[in-house]
Amino acid sequence: MRLSSTGDHRWHKLHHVLPLAAAALITTSCVSGGGEGGTRDGGGGEGGGSGSSSPNPEGGPLASSIASSTTLGSDLQLDVDSLERHGEDVALLKMTLVNNGEEDVKGTDILRYPSRMDGAPYSASGVSLIDTKNYQRYRPLMREGETNCLCNRWQDDHRRIEAGDSLDFWVAFPAPPEDVTELTVNTTVTPDMPAVPISEAEEVDQDIVDTPVDDPLILDLRSLQDDLDGDSSREESGEETSIMLSSDVLFEVDESKLTSDADAALKEVAEEIDASGAETVRIDGYTDDTGDDSINDPLSEDRAEEVRDRLEEYTERSGLKFETAGHGSSDPVANNDTEEGRQKNRRVTVTFEK
């Protein structure tokens, strides 16, 4: 299964796809361990950042992950110290970056997003929170009118972590809905840390809560899954399901009459529709780019209508509304320069709410 995030949410839409990774910024952080004057207070300095900590009752961090980057090796470790709600709008993540190796690591720029962005302070802007319950990714809050996130930023003397030392930092995010009790912590350099519990802060950090920020950036996540036989695939978000059926299975070449092999697949789709809360089912037909639009456009429409007729027959729920459209070759999902790509583009997609 592949996950991608598409821009869309709470206050505005952002139309692009992002990789599963992201993070944050504000005050001077402290290096602990063998560093000079190091502490593990999670921040401080301008703009607040002391917050309150609800440590793991069993001791140690809530979660840990080892860097998977080939350039960093396995000596860099990220610990989640706490994840707390500060008021209704802010979730505060506190983490520790630990150098377990025998050599110094230039570790304070590896968490940036995008890496080495011109003009931006060194920070943890490559960390994000993933809400698997609602299929959403939370990017760090951005200070109003700035390119800096609401999080620690590191000055020149803290851009390198000495062997055996660690770096504490914090990142502020938009708070998830009240019914979300755990989140996945995602970074640019480590595997995901799933099921990190979020708790209420014992003492709200008012300096962080009161900091003016831009509209929160919350991205919709969509999961993509291809069947092993290549005959179908599906895409899911928190609200709807799209099932993509290969036209090569549903129809003969250049034909719009369903084959006998189509029945089993369409019956399964009909069962999913019956089990969903959908009121409207959208059916879209597509072709590859061979031939011309005068043939492809009506062919894709005819195929969508044929699938609609069969689904109307197989679904048992009353009151369902079916909509169809033919798009010809206008919206490819793969490269038309290869036969494999053209096969993926010849499809009928059935979309409905969960």
Coordinates of C-alpha atoms in Angstrom, one line a residue:
M1 CA 0.0 0.0 0.0
R2 CA 1.2 3.5 -0.8
L3 CA 0.2 6.6 1.0
S4 CA 0.2 10.1 -0.5
S5 CA -1.0 13.4 0.8
T6 CA -3.1 15.8 -1.2
G7 CA -3.6 19.4 -0.2
D8 CA -7.0 20.1 1.2
H9 CA -8.0 21.3 4.5
R10 CA -9.5 22.9 7.2
W11 CA -9.3 26.5 5.9
H12 CA -7.9 26.2 2.5
K13 CA -6.9 23.9 -0.3
L14 CA -3.4 23.1 -1.7
H15 CA -3.4 21.1 -4.9
H16 CA -0.2 19.0 -4.9
V17 CA 1.2 15.7 -3.7
L18 CA 3.8 15.4 -1.0
P19 CA 6.0 12.5 0.1
L20 CA 5.2 11.0 3.6
A21 CA 7.5 13.2 5.6
A22 CA 7.7 16.7 7.2
A23 CA 8.6 19.0 10.6
A24 CA 9.2 22.5 12.7
L25 CA 10.9 26.0 14.5
I26 CA 11.3 28.8 17.1
T27 CA 14.0 29.2 19.8
T28 CA 17.6 28.2 20.5
S29 CA 17.7 24.6 21.5
C30 CA 20.0 22.9 24.0
V31 CA 22.4 20.1 23.5
S32 CA 22.5 17.6 26.4
G33 CA 24.8 14.7 27.2
G34 CA 28.5 15.5 26.8
G35 CA 27.9 19.0 25.3
E36 CA 28.9 22.1 27.2
G37 CA 26.1 23.4 29.4
G38 CA 23.7 21.0 27.8
T39 CA 20.2 20.6 29.2
R40 CA 17.0 18.8 28.2
D41 CA 14.4 21.4 28.8
G42 CA 12.8 21.2 25.4
G43 CA 13.4 24.7 24.3
G44 CA 12.8 28.0 26.0
G45 CA 14.1 31.3 24.9
E46 CA 12.0 33.7 22.8
G47 CA 8.4 32.8 22.2
G48 CA 8.1 30.5 25.2
G49 CA 8.6 26.8 24.6
S50 CA 9.1 25.4 28.1
G51 CA 5.6 23.8 28.0
S52 CA 4.9 20.9 30.4
S53 CA 5.9 17.3 30.0
S54 CA 3.8 14.2 30.6
P55 CA 6.5 11.6 30.5
N56 CA 5.9 7.9 29.7
P57 CA 4.6 6.4 33.0
E58 CA 6.8 3.4 32.3
G59 CA 9.8 5.6 31.9
G60 CA 11.8 6.5 28.8
P61 CA 10.4 8.1 25.6
L62 CA 7.0 7.4 24.2
A63 CA 8.5 6.2 20.9
S64 CA 11.9 5.9 19.3
S65 CA 13.2 5.4 15.8
I66 CA 16.7 5.0 14.2
A67 CA 17.7 7.0 11.2
S68 CA 17.2 5.1 7.9
S69 CA 19.2 7.5 5.8
T70 CA 22.2 5.9 4.2
T71 CA 24.3 9.0 4.7
L72 CA 23.6 9.1 8.4
G73 CA 24.0 5.4 9.2
S74 CA 22.3 3.9 12.2
D75 CA 23.8 6.0 14.9
L76 CA 21.2 8.8 14.9
Q77 CA 18.2 8.2 17.1
L78 CA 14.9 10.2 17.4
D79 CA 12.9 9.9 20.6
V80 CA 9.4 11.2 21.2
D81 CA 9.3 12.7 24.7
S82 CA 5.8 14.0 24.8
L83 CA 2.8 14.9 22.6
E84 CA 0.3 17.1 24.2
R85 CA -2.7 19.3 23.5
H86 CA -2.2 22.9 24.6
G87 CA -5.6 24.4 24.5
E88 CA -8.1 23.6 21.7
D89 CA -5.9 24.6 18.7
V90 CA -2.3 23.5 19.4
A91 CA -0.6 20.1 19.7
L92 CA 3.0 20.3 21.0
L93 CA 5.5 17.6 20.1
K94 CA 8.7 17.3 22.1
M95 CA 11.5 15.2 20.7
T96 CA 15.2 14.4 21.3
L97 CA 17.8 13.7 18.6
V98 CA 20.5 11.4 20.0
N99 CA 23.9 10.7 18.5
N100 CA 24.8 7.2 19.6
G101 CA 27.9 7.0 17.4
E102 CA 31.5 7.8 17.9
E103 CA 31.7 10.7 15.4
D104 CA 30.0 14.1 15.3
V105 CA 26.9 14.4 13.2
K106 CA 25.7 17.5 11.4
G107 CA 22.2 16.7 12.6
T108 CA 20.4 20.0 12.9
D109 CA 19.7 20.5 9.2
I110 CA 18.6 16.9 8.3
L111 CA 15.1 17.5 9.7
R112 CA 14.3 20.5 7.5
Y113 CA 11.6 20.5 4.8
P114 CA 12.6 21.0 2.1
S115 CA 16.2 20.3 2.9
R116 CA 18.6 23.3 3.0
M117 CA 15.8 25.7 1.9
D118 CA 17.5 29.0 1.0
G119 CA 17.0 31.7 3.6
A120 CA 15.3 29.5 6.2
P121 CA 16.7 29.0 9.7
Y122 CA 17.9 25.5 10.6
S123 CA 14.9 23.8 12.2
A124 CA 12.8 20.6 12.5
S125 CA 10.5 21.6 9.6
G126 CA 10.6 18.1 8.2
V127 CA 8.5 16.5 11.0
S128 CA 4.8 15.9 10.6
L129 CA 1.9 14.2 12.4
I130 CA -0.3 11.7 10.7
D131 CA -3.9 11.1 11.7
T132 CA -4.6 7.6 10.5
K133 CA -8.2 7.7 11.8
N134 CA -9.2 10.6 9.5
Y135 CA -6.6 10.1 6.8
Q136 CA -4.9 13.5 7.4
R137 CA -1.3 14.8 7.8
Y138 CA -0.6 17.8 10.0
R139 CA 2.2 20.1 9.0
P140 CA 3.8 22.4 11.6
L141 CA 2.2 25.7 12.3
M142 CA 3.8 28.6 10.6
R143 CA 4.4 31.9 12.3
E144 CA 2.1 34.5 10.8
G145 CA 3.6 36.2 7.7
E146 CA 6.9 34.3 8.0
T147 CA 8.5 31.3 6.4
N148 CA 9.4 29.8 9.8
C149 CA 7.5 27.2 11.6
L150 CA 6.4 27.5 15.2
C151 CA 9.2 25.4 16.6
N152 CA 12.8 25.4 17.7
R153 CA 15.5 26.9 15.4
W154 CA 19.2 26.2 15.8
Q155 CA 21.9 28.7 15.7
D156 CA 25.3 28.1 14.2
D157 CA 26.9 26.6 17.3
H158 CA 24.2 24.0 17.6
R159 CA 24.2 22.6 14.1
R160 CA 26.5 19.7 15.0
I161 CA 25.8 17.0 17.5
E162 CA 28.9 15.6 19.1
A163 CA 29.3 11.9 19.7
G164 CA 27.2 10.9 22.7
D165 CA 25.3 14.1 22.8
S166 CA 21.6 14.8 22.2
L167 CA 19.5 17.7 21.0
D168 CA 16.1 18.6 22.5
F169 CA 13.5 20.4 20.3
W170 CA 9.8 21.0 20.1
V171 CA 7.3 21.6 17.2
A172 CA 3.8 23.0 17.4
F173 CA 1.0 21.6 15.2
P174 CA -2.7 22.2 14.7
A175 CA -4.5 20.0 17.2
P176 CA -6.4 17.0 15.9
P177 CA -10.1 16.4 16.7
E178 CA -11.0 15.6 20.3
D179 CA -11.7 11.9 19.5
V180 CA -8.2 11.4 18.1
T181 CA -6.1 9.8 20.9
E182 CA -3.0 8.8 19.1
L183 CA -1.0 10.0 16.1
T184 CA 1.9 8.7 13.9
V185 CA 5.1 10.8 14.1
N186 CA 6.7 11.1 10.7
T187 CA 10.2 12.5 9.9
T188 CA 12.4 12.9 6.8
V189 CA 15.1 10.5 8.1
T190 CA 13.5 7.7 10.2
P191 CA 10.7 5.2 9.8
D192 CA 7.3 6.3 11.1
M193 CA 6.6 6.1 14.8
P194 CA 2.9 4.9 15.0
A195 CA 0.3 5.1 17.7
V196 CA 2.0 7.8 19.8
P197 CA -0.6 8.8 22.4
I198 CA -1.6 12.5 22.7
S199 CA -2.5 13.8 26.2
E200 CA -3.7 17.0 27.8
A201 CA -0.9 19.3 29.0
E202 CA -0.9 19.7 32.7
E203 CA 0.1 23.3 32.1
V204 CA -0.7 25.1 28.9
D205 CA 2.3 27.0 27.3
Q206 CA 0.4 30.3 26.8
D207 CA 3.3 31.9 24.9
I208 CA 3.1 29.2 22.2
V209 CA -0.7 29.2 22.1
D210 CA -0.9 33.0 21.8
T211 CA 1.7 33.2 19.0
P212 CA 0.1 34.4 15.8
V213 CA 0.1 31.8 13.0
D214 CA -1.0 31.4 9.4
D215 CA -3.9 29.1 8.5
P216 CA -3.0 25.5 9.5
L217 CA -1.9 23.2 6.7
I218 CA -3.8 19.9 7.0
L219 CA -3.3 17.6 4.1
D220 CA -5.7 14.8 3.1
L221 CA -4.0 11.4 2.9
R222 CA -5.1 8.8 0.3
S223 CA -4.0 5.2 0.3
L224 CA -3.4 3.5 -3.1
Q225 CA -3.4 -0.3 -3.5
D226 CA -2.9 -2.3 -6.6
D227 CA -4.1 -5.9 -6.9
L228 CA -1.4 -8.4 -7.7
D229 CA -3.2 -9.5 -10.9
G230 CA -3.2 -5.9 -12.1
D231 CA -6.9 -6.1 -13.0
S232 CA -8.0 -3.5 -10.4
S233 CA -6.7 -1.0 -7.9
R234 CA -8.3 1.2 -5.2
E235 CA -7.7 4.6 -3.7
E236 CA -9.2 5.6 -0.4
S237 CA -9.4 8.7 1.7
G238 CA -11.1 9.3 4.9
E239 CA -14.4 10.1 3.1
E240 CA -14.6 8.1 -0.1
T241 CA -13.4 5.0 -2.0
S242 CA -12.5 4.8 -5.7
I243 CA -12.2 1.4 -7.3
M244 CA -10.4 1.4 -10.7
L245 CA -11.3 -1.6 -12.9
S246 CA -9.2 -2.5 -15.9
S247 CA -11.2 -2.1 -19.2
D248 CA -9.2 -5.1 -20.6
V249 CA -11.1 -7.3 -18.1
L250 CA -14.5 -5.6 -18.5
F251 CA -14.6 -5.2 -22.3
E252 CA -13.2 -6.6 -25.5
V253 CA -10.9 -4.3 -27.5
D254 CA -12.8 -1.2 -28.9
E255 CA -16.1 -2.7 -27.5
S256 CA -18.5 -1.3 -24.8
K257 CA -20.4 -4.5 -24.1
L258 CA -19.4 -6.1 -20.8
T259 CA -17.7 -9.6 -20.9
S260 CA -18.7 -12.5 -18.8
D261 CA -15.5 -12.0 -16.8
A262 CA -16.8 -8.6 -15.6
D263 CA -19.6 -10.0 -13.5
A264 CA -17.5 -11.2 -10.6
A265 CA -15.7 -7.9 -10.2
L266 CA -18.8 -5.8 -10.5
K267 CA -20.7 -7.9 -8.0
E268 CA -17.9 -7.3 -5.4
V269 CA -18.1 -3.5 -6.2
A270 CA -21.9 -3.6 -5.7
E271 CA -21.5 -5.3 -2.3
E272 CA -19.1 -2.6 -1.2
I273 CA -21.6 0.1 -2.4
D274 CA -24.4 -1.6 -0.5
A275 CA -22.3 -1.7 2.7
S276 CA -21.3 1.9 2.4
G277 CA -23.2 5.1 3.4
A278 CA -23.1 6.4 -0.2
E279 CA -26.1 8.1 -1.8
T280 CA -24.3 8.9 -5.1
V281 CA -22.1 6.6 -7.1
R282 CA -19.9 8.2 -9.8
I283 CA -18.6 6.1 -12.7
D284 CA -15.9 7.5 -15.0
G285 CA -14.6 5.9 -18.1
Y286 CA -11.1 6.4 -19.5
T287 CA -9.0 5.1 -22.5
D288 CA -5.3 5.2 -23.4
D289 CA -4.1 7.7 -26.1
T290 CA -4.1 5.3 -29.0
G291 CA -6.7 6.4 -31.6
D292 CA -8.2 9.8 -31.6
D293 CA -10.7 11.7 -29.4
S294 CA -13.6 11.2 -31.8
I295 CA -13.4 7.5 -30.9
N296 CA -12.0 7.5 -27.4
D297 CA -14.5 10.0 -25.9
P298 CA -17.7 8.2 -26.8
L299 CA -16.2 4.8 -26.1
S300 CA -15.3 5.8 -22.6
E301 CA -18.7 7.3 -22.0
D302 CA -20.5 4.1 -23.4
R303 CA -18.3 1.9 -21.1
A304 CA -19.2 4.0 -18.0
E305 CA -22.9 3.7 -18.8
E306 CA -22.6 0.0 -19.3
V307 CA -21.0 -0.4 -15.9
R308 CA -23.7 1.8 -14.4
D309 CA -26.4 -0.4 -15.8
R310 CA -24.8 -3.5 -14.4
L311 CA -24.2 -1.9 -10.9
E312 CA -27.8 -0.7 -10.8
E313 CA -28.8 -4.3 -11.4
Y314 CA -26.5 -5.8 -8.7
T315 CA -26.9 -3.2 -5.9
E316 CA -29.7 -3.9 -3.5
R317 CA -30.0 -0.5 -1.8
S318 CA -32.8 1.8 -2.9
G319 CA -32.4 5.5 -3.6
L320 CA -28.9 5.3 -5.0
K321 CA -28.1 7.9 -7.7
F322 CA -25.6 6.9 -10.4
E323 CA -23.7 9.5 -12.4
T324 CA -21.5 8.7 -15.4
A325 CA -18.9 10.5 -17.5
G326 CA -16.4 9.6 -20.3
H327 CA -13.0 11.3 -20.3
G328 CA -11.3 9.5 -23.2
S329 CA -7.5 9.7 -22.8
S330 CA -7.5 13.1 -21.0
D331 CA -6.6 11.9 -17.5
P332 CA -3.9 9.2 -17.7
V333 CA -2.6 7.6 -14.5
A334 CA 0.4 6.0 -16.2
N335 CA 2.8 6.6 -19.1
N336 CA 1.2 5.9 -22.4
D337 CA 4.6 5.2 -24.0
T338 CA 4.5 1.6 -22.6
E339 CA 2.0 -1.2 -23.0
E340 CA 1.9 -1.6 -19.2
G341 CA 1.1 2.1 -18.8
R342 CA -1.6 2.1 -21.6
Q343 CA -3.2 -0.9 -19.9
K344 CA -3.5 1.0 -16.6
N345 CA -5.0 4.0 -18.4
R346 CA -7.8 1.9 -20.0
R347 CA -10.0 1.8 -16.9
V348 CA -13.5 2.5 -15.4
T349 CA -13.4 4.1 -12.0
V350 CA -16.3 3.7 -9.5
T351 CA -16.3 6.3 -6.7
F352 CA -18.6 6.4 -3.7
E353 CA -18.6 7.7 -0.1
K354 CA -17.8 5.4 2.7

